[in-house]
mmCIF file of C-alpha atoms and ligand atoms in Angstrom:
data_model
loop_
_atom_site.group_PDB
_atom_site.id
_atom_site.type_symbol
_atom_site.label_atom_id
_atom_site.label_comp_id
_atom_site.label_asym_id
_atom_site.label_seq_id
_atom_site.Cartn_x
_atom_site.Cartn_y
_atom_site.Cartn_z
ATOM 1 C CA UNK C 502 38.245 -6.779 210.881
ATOM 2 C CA UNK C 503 40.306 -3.573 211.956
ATOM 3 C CA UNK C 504 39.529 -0.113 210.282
ATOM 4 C CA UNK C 505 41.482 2.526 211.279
ATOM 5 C CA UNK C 506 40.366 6.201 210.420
ATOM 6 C CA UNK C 507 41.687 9.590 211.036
ATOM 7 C CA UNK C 508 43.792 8.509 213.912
ATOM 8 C CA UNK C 509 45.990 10.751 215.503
ATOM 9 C CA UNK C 510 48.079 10.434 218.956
ATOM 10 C CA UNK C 511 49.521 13.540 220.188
ATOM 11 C CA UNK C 512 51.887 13.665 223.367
ATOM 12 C CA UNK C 513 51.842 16.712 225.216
ATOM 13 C CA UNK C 514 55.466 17.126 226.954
ATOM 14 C CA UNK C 515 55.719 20.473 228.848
ATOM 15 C CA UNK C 516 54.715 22.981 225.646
ATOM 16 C CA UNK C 517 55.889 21.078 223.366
ATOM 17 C CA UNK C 518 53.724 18.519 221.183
ATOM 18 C CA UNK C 519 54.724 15.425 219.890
ATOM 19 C CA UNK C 520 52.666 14.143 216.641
ATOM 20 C CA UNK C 521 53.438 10.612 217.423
ATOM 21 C CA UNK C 522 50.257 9.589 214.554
ATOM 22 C CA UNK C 523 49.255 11.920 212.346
ATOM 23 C CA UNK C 524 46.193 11.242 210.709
ATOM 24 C CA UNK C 525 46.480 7.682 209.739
ATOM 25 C CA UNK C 526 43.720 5.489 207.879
ATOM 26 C CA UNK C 527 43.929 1.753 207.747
ATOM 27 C CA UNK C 528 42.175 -1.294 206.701
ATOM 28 C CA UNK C 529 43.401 -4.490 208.015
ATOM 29 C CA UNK C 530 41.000 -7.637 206.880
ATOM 30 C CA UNK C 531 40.798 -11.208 208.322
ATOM 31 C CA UNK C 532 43.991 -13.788 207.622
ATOM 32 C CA UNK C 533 46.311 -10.984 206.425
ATOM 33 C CA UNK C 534 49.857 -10.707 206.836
ATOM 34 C CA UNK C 535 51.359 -7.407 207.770
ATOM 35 C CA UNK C 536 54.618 -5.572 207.803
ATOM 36 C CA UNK C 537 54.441 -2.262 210.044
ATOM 37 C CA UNK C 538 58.020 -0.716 209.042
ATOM 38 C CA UNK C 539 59.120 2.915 209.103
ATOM 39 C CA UNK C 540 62.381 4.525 211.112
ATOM 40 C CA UNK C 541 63.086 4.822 214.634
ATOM 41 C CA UNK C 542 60.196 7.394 216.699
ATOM 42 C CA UNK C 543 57.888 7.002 212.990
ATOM 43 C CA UNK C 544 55.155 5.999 215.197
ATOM 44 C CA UNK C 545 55.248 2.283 215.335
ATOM 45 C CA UNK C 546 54.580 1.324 218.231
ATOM 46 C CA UNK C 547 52.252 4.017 218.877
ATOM 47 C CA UNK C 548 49.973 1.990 215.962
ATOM 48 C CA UNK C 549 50.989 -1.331 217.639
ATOM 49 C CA UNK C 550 49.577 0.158 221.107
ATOM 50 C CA UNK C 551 46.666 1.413 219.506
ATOM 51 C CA UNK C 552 45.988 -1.742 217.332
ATOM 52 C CA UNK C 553 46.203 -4.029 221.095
ATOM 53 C CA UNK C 554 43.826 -1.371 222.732
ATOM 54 C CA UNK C 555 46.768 -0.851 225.284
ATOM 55 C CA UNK C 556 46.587 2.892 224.937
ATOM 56 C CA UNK C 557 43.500 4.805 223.194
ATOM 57 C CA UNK C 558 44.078 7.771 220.274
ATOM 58 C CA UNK C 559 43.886 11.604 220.813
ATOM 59 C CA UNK C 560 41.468 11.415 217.582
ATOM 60 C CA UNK C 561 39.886 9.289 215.093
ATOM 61 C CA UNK C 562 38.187 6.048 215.483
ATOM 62 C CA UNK C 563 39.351 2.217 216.026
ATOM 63 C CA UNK C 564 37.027 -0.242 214.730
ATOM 64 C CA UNK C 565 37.658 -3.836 215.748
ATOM 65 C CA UNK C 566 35.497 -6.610 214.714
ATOM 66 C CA UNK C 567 32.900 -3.852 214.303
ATOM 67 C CA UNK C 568 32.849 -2.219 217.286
ATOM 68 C CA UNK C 569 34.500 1.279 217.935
ATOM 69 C CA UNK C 570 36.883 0.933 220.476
ATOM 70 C CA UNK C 571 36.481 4.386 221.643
ATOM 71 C CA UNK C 572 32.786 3.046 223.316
ATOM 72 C CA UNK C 573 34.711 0.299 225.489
ATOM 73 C CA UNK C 574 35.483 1.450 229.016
ATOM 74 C CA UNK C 575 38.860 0.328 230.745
ATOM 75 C CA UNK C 576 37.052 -3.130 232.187
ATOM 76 C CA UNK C 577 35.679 -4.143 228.407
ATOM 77 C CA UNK C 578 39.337 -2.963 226.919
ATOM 78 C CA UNK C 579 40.988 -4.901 229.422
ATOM 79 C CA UNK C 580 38.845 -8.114 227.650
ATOM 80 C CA UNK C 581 39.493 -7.022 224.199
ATOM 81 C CA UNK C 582 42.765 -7.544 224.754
ATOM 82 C CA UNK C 583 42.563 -10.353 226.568
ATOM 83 C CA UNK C 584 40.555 -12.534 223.625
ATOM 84 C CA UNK C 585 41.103 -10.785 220.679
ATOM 85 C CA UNK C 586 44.669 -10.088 220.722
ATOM 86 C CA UNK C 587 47.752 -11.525 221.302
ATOM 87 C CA UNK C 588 51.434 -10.072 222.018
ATOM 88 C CA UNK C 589 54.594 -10.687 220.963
ATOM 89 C CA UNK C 590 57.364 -8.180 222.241
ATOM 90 C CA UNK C 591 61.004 -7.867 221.843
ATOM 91 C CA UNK C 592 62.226 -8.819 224.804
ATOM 92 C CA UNK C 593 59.880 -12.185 225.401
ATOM 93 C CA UNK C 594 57.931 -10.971 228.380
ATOM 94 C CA UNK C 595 57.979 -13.514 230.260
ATOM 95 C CA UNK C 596 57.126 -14.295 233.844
ATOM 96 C CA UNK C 597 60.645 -15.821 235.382
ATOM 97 C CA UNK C 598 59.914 -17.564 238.272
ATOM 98 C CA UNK C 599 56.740 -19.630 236.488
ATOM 99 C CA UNK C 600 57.131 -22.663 234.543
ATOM 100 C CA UNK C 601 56.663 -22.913 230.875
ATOM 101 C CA UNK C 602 53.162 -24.357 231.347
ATOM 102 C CA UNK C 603 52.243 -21.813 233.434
ATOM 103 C CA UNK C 604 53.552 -18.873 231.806
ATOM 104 C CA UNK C 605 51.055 -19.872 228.568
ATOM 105 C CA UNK C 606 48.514 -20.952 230.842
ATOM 106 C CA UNK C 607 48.488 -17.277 232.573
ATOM 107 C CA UNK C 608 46.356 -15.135 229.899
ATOM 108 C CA UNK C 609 43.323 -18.062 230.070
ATOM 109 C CA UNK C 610 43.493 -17.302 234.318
ATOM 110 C CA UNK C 611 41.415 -14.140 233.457
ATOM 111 C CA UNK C 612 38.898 -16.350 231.391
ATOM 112 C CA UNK C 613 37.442 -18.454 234.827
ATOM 113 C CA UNK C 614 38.242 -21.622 233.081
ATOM 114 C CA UNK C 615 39.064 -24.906 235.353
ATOM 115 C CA UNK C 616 43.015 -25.346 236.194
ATOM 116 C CA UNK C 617 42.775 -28.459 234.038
ATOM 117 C CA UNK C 618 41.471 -27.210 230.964
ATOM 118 C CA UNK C 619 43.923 -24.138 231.334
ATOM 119 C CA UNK C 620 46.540 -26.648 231.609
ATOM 120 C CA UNK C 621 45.209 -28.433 228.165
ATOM 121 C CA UNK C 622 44.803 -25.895 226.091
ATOM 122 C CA UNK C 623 48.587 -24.451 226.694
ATOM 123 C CA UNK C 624 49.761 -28.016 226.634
ATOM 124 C CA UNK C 625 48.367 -27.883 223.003
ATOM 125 C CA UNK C 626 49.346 -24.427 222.440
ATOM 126 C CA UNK C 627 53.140 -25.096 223.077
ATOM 127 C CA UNK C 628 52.523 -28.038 220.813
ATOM 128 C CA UNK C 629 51.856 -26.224 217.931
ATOM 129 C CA UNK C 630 55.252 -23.767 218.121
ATOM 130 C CA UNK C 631 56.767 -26.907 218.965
ATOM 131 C CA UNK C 632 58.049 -26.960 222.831
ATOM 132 C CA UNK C 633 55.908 -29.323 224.135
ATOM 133 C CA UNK C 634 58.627 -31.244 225.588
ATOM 134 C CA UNK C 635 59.680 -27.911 227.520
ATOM 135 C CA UNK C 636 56.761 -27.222 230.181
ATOM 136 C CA UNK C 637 58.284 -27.658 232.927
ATOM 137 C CA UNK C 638 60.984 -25.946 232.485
ATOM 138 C CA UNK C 639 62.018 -22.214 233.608
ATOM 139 C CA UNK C 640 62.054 -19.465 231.140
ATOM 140 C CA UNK C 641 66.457 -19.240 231.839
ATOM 141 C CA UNK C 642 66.496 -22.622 230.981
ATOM 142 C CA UNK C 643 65.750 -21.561 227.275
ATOM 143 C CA UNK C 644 67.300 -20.585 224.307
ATOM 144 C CA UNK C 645 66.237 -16.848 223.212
ATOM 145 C CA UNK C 646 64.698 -18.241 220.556
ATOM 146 C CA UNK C 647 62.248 -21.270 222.689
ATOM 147 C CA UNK C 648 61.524 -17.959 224.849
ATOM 148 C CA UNK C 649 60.177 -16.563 221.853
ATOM 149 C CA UNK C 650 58.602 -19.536 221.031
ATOM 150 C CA UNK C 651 56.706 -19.770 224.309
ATOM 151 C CA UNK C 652 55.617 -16.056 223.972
ATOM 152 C CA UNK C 653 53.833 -17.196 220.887
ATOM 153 C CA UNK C 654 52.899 -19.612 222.477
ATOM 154 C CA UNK C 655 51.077 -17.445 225.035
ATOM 155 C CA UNK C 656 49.711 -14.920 222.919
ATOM 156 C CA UNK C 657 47.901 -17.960 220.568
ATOM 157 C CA UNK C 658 46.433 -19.927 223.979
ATOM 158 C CA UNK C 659 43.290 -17.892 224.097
ATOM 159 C CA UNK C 660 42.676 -18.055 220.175
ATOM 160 C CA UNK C 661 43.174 -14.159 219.648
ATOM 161 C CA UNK C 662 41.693 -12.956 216.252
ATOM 162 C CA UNK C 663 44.706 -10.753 215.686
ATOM 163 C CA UNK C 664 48.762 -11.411 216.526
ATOM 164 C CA UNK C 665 50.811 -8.428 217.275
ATOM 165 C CA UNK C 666 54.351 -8.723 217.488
ATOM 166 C CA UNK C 667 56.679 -5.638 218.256
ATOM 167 C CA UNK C 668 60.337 -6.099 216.594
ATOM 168 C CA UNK C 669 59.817 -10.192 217.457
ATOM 169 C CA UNK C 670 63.529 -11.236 216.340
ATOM 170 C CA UNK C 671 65.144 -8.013 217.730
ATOM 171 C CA UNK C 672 67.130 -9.925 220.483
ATOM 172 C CA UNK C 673 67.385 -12.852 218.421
ATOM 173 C CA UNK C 674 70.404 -14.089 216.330
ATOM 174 C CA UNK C 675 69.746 -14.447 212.440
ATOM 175 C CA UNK C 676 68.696 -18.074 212.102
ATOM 176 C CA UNK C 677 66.611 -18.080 214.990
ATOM 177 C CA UNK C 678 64.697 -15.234 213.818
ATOM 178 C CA UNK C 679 64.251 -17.428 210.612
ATOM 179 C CA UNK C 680 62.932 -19.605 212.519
ATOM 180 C CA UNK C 681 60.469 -17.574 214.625
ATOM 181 C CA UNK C 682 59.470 -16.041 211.224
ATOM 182 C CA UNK C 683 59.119 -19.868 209.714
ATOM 183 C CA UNK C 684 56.243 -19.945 212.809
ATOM 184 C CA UNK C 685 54.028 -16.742 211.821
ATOM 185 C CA UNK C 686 54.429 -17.669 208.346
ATOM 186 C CA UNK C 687 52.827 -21.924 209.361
ATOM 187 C CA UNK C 688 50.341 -19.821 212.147
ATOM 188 C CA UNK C 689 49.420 -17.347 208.594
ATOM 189 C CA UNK C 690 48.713 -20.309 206.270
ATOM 190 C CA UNK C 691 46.919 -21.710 209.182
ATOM 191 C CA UNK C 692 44.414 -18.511 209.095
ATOM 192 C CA UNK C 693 45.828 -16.031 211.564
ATOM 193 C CA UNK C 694 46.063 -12.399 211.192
ATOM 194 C CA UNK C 695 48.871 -11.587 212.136
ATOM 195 C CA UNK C 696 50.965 -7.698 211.973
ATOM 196 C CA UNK C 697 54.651 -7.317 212.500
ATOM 197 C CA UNK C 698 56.545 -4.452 213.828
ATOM 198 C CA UNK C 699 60.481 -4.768 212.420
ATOM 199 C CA UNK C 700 62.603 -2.683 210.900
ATOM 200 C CA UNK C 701 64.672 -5.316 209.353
ATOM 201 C CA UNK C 702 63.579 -5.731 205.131
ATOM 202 C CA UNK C 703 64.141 -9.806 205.516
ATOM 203 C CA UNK C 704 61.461 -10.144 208.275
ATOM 204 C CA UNK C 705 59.118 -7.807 206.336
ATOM 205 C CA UNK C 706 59.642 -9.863 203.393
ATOM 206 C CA UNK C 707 58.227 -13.087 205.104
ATOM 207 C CA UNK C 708 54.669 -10.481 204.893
ATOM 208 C CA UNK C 709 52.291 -10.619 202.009
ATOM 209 C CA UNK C 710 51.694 -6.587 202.533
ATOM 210 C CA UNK C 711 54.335 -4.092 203.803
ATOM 211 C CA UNK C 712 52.883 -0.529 205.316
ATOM 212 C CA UNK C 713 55.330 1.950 206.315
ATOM 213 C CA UNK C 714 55.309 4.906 208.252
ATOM 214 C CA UNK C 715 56.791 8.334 208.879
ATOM 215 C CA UNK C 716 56.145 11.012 210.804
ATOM 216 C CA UNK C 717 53.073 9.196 211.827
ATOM 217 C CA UNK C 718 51.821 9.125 208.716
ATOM 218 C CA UNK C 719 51.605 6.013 206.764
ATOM 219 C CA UNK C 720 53.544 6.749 203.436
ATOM 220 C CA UNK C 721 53.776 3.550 201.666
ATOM 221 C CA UNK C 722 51.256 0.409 201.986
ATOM 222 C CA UNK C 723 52.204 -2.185 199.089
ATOM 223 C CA UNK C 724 51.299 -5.944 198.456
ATOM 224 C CA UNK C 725 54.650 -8.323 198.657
ATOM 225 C CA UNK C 726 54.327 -9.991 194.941
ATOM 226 C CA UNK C 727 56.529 -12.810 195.934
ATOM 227 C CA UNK C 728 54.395 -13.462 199.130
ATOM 228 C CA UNK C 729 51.186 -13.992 197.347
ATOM 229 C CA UNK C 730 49.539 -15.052 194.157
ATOM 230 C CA UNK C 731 45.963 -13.534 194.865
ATOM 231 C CA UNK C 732 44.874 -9.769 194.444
ATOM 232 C CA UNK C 733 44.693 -7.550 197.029
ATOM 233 C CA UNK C 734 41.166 -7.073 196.710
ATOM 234 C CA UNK C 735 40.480 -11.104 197.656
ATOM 235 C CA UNK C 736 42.427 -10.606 200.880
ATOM 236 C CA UNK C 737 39.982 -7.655 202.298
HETATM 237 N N1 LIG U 186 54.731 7.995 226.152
HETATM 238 C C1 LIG U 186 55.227 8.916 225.317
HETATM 239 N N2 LIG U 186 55.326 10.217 225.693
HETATM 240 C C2 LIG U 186 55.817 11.140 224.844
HETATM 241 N N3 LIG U 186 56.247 10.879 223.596
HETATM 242 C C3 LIG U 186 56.184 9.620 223.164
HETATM 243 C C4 LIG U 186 55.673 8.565 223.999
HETATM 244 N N4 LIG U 186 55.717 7.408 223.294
HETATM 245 C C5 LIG U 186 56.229 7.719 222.098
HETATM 246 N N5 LIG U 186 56.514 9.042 222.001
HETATM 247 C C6 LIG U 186 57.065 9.762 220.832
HETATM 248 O O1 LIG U 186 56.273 9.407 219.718
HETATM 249 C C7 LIG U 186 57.052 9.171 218.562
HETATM 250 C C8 LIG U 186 56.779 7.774 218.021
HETATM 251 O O2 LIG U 186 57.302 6.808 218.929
HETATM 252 P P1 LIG U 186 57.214 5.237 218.694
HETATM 253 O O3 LIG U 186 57.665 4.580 219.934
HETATM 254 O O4 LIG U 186 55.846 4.898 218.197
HETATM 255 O O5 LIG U 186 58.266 5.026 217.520
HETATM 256 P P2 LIG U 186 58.765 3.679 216.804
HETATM 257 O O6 LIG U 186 58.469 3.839 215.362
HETATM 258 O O7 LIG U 186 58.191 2.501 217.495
HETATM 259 O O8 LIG U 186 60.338 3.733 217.009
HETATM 260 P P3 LIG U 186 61.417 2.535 217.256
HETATM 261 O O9 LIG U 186 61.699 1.935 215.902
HETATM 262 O O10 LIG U 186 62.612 3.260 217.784
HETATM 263 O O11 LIG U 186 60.825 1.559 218.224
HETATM 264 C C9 LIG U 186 58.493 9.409 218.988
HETATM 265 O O12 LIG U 186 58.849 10.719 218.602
HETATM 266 C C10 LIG U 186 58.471 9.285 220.485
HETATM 267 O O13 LIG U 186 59.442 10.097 221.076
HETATM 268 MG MG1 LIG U 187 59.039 0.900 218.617
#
């Protein structure tokens, strides 16, 4: 589904270079469950950016669902990310002066579909994180963790093939992240692929295969033993 190969990002800041990714080769197949960990400036979300086609590599080539990414001009990128991913971040994203509803409802405006059927498939998508008693309410009139929820919420309305989510439960309080973690592990079992930037080891360990990275350069990439019960091989 995503094949990653000899991709480097360089940043050029007056003379000096920064190797944000250097030279990094990666296989991600359908349904898996991924752990993107590594230190502060390793390169993380530099991958993440790359993986949601919101910023292009210096080198190397990008394949996603077959096609190199590198052939897409800004308009087909700009669709890519619309329907085949879907973003998590940090610090919720959210719009603050539109509704729940709405807010979900926003990605699907780009799609041309009727108001009404917008409306019905984020009705069902805040369903299934559980907030569809919420939708009218105001994104302030949430916990940090129903924010959360109704970012996932909005990343899953247009049925993305992949779920990225950069440092998810960093704002959140312990059990809440539990909780948001609880939700990728149901939307997992439920057959999404789904890749999570964190740097915390008890949200990695709710992933069935942990890659890290340093320096830009992935260093470790290991199946999570107490995550899954199959080989490797019958997850690719
Ligand atoms: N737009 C940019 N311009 C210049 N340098 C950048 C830019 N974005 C990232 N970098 C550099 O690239 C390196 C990787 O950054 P990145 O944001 O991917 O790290 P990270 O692993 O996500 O870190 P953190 O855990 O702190 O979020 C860092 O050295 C950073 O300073
Ligand atoms: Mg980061």
């Amino acid at each position: 589904m995503i094949e990653l190969s000899g991709i480097r990002k360089l940043y050029r800041m007056g003379d000096q270079e920064v190797r944000a990714l250097d030279g990094v080769d990666l296989f991600i197949g359908r349904n898996e469950y991924m752990a993107l960990i590594g230190p502060s400036g390793s390169g993380k979300s530099t991958l993440m950016n790359l993986l949601g086609c919101l910023d292009t590599p210096t080198e190397g080539h990008y394949l996603l669902n077959g096609r190199d990414t590198a052939t897409l001009d800004d308009n087909a990128l700009a669709q890519v990310r619309n329907r085949e991913i879907g973003f998590v971040f940090q610090s919720f994203h959210l719009l603050p002066r539109m509704t729940v509803l709405d807010n979900v409802a926003q990605p699907l405006v780009y799609r041309g579909l009727p108001r009404a059927e917008r409306k019905r498939l984020a009705i069902e998508s805040l369903q299934r994180v559980g907030l569809g008693n919420r939708l009218d309410h105001l994104p302030n009139q949430l916990s940090g963790g129903q924010r959360q929820r109704v970012a996932v919420a909005r990343a899953l309305v247009g049925r993305p093939s992949l779920l990225l989510a950069d440092e998810p439960t960093g704002n959140l309080d312990s059990r809440t992240s539990a909780e948001i973690m609880a939700l990728f592990d149901e939307l997992h079992a439920q057959g999404q692929t789904v890749v999570v930037v964190t740097h915390e080891p008890d949200i990695a360990a709710h992933c069935h295969r942990t890659v890290r990275v340093n320096d830009g350069k992935i260093v470790e990439d290991r199946i999570n033993p107490s995550r899954t019960n199959a080989p490797q091989a019958e997850a690719h």
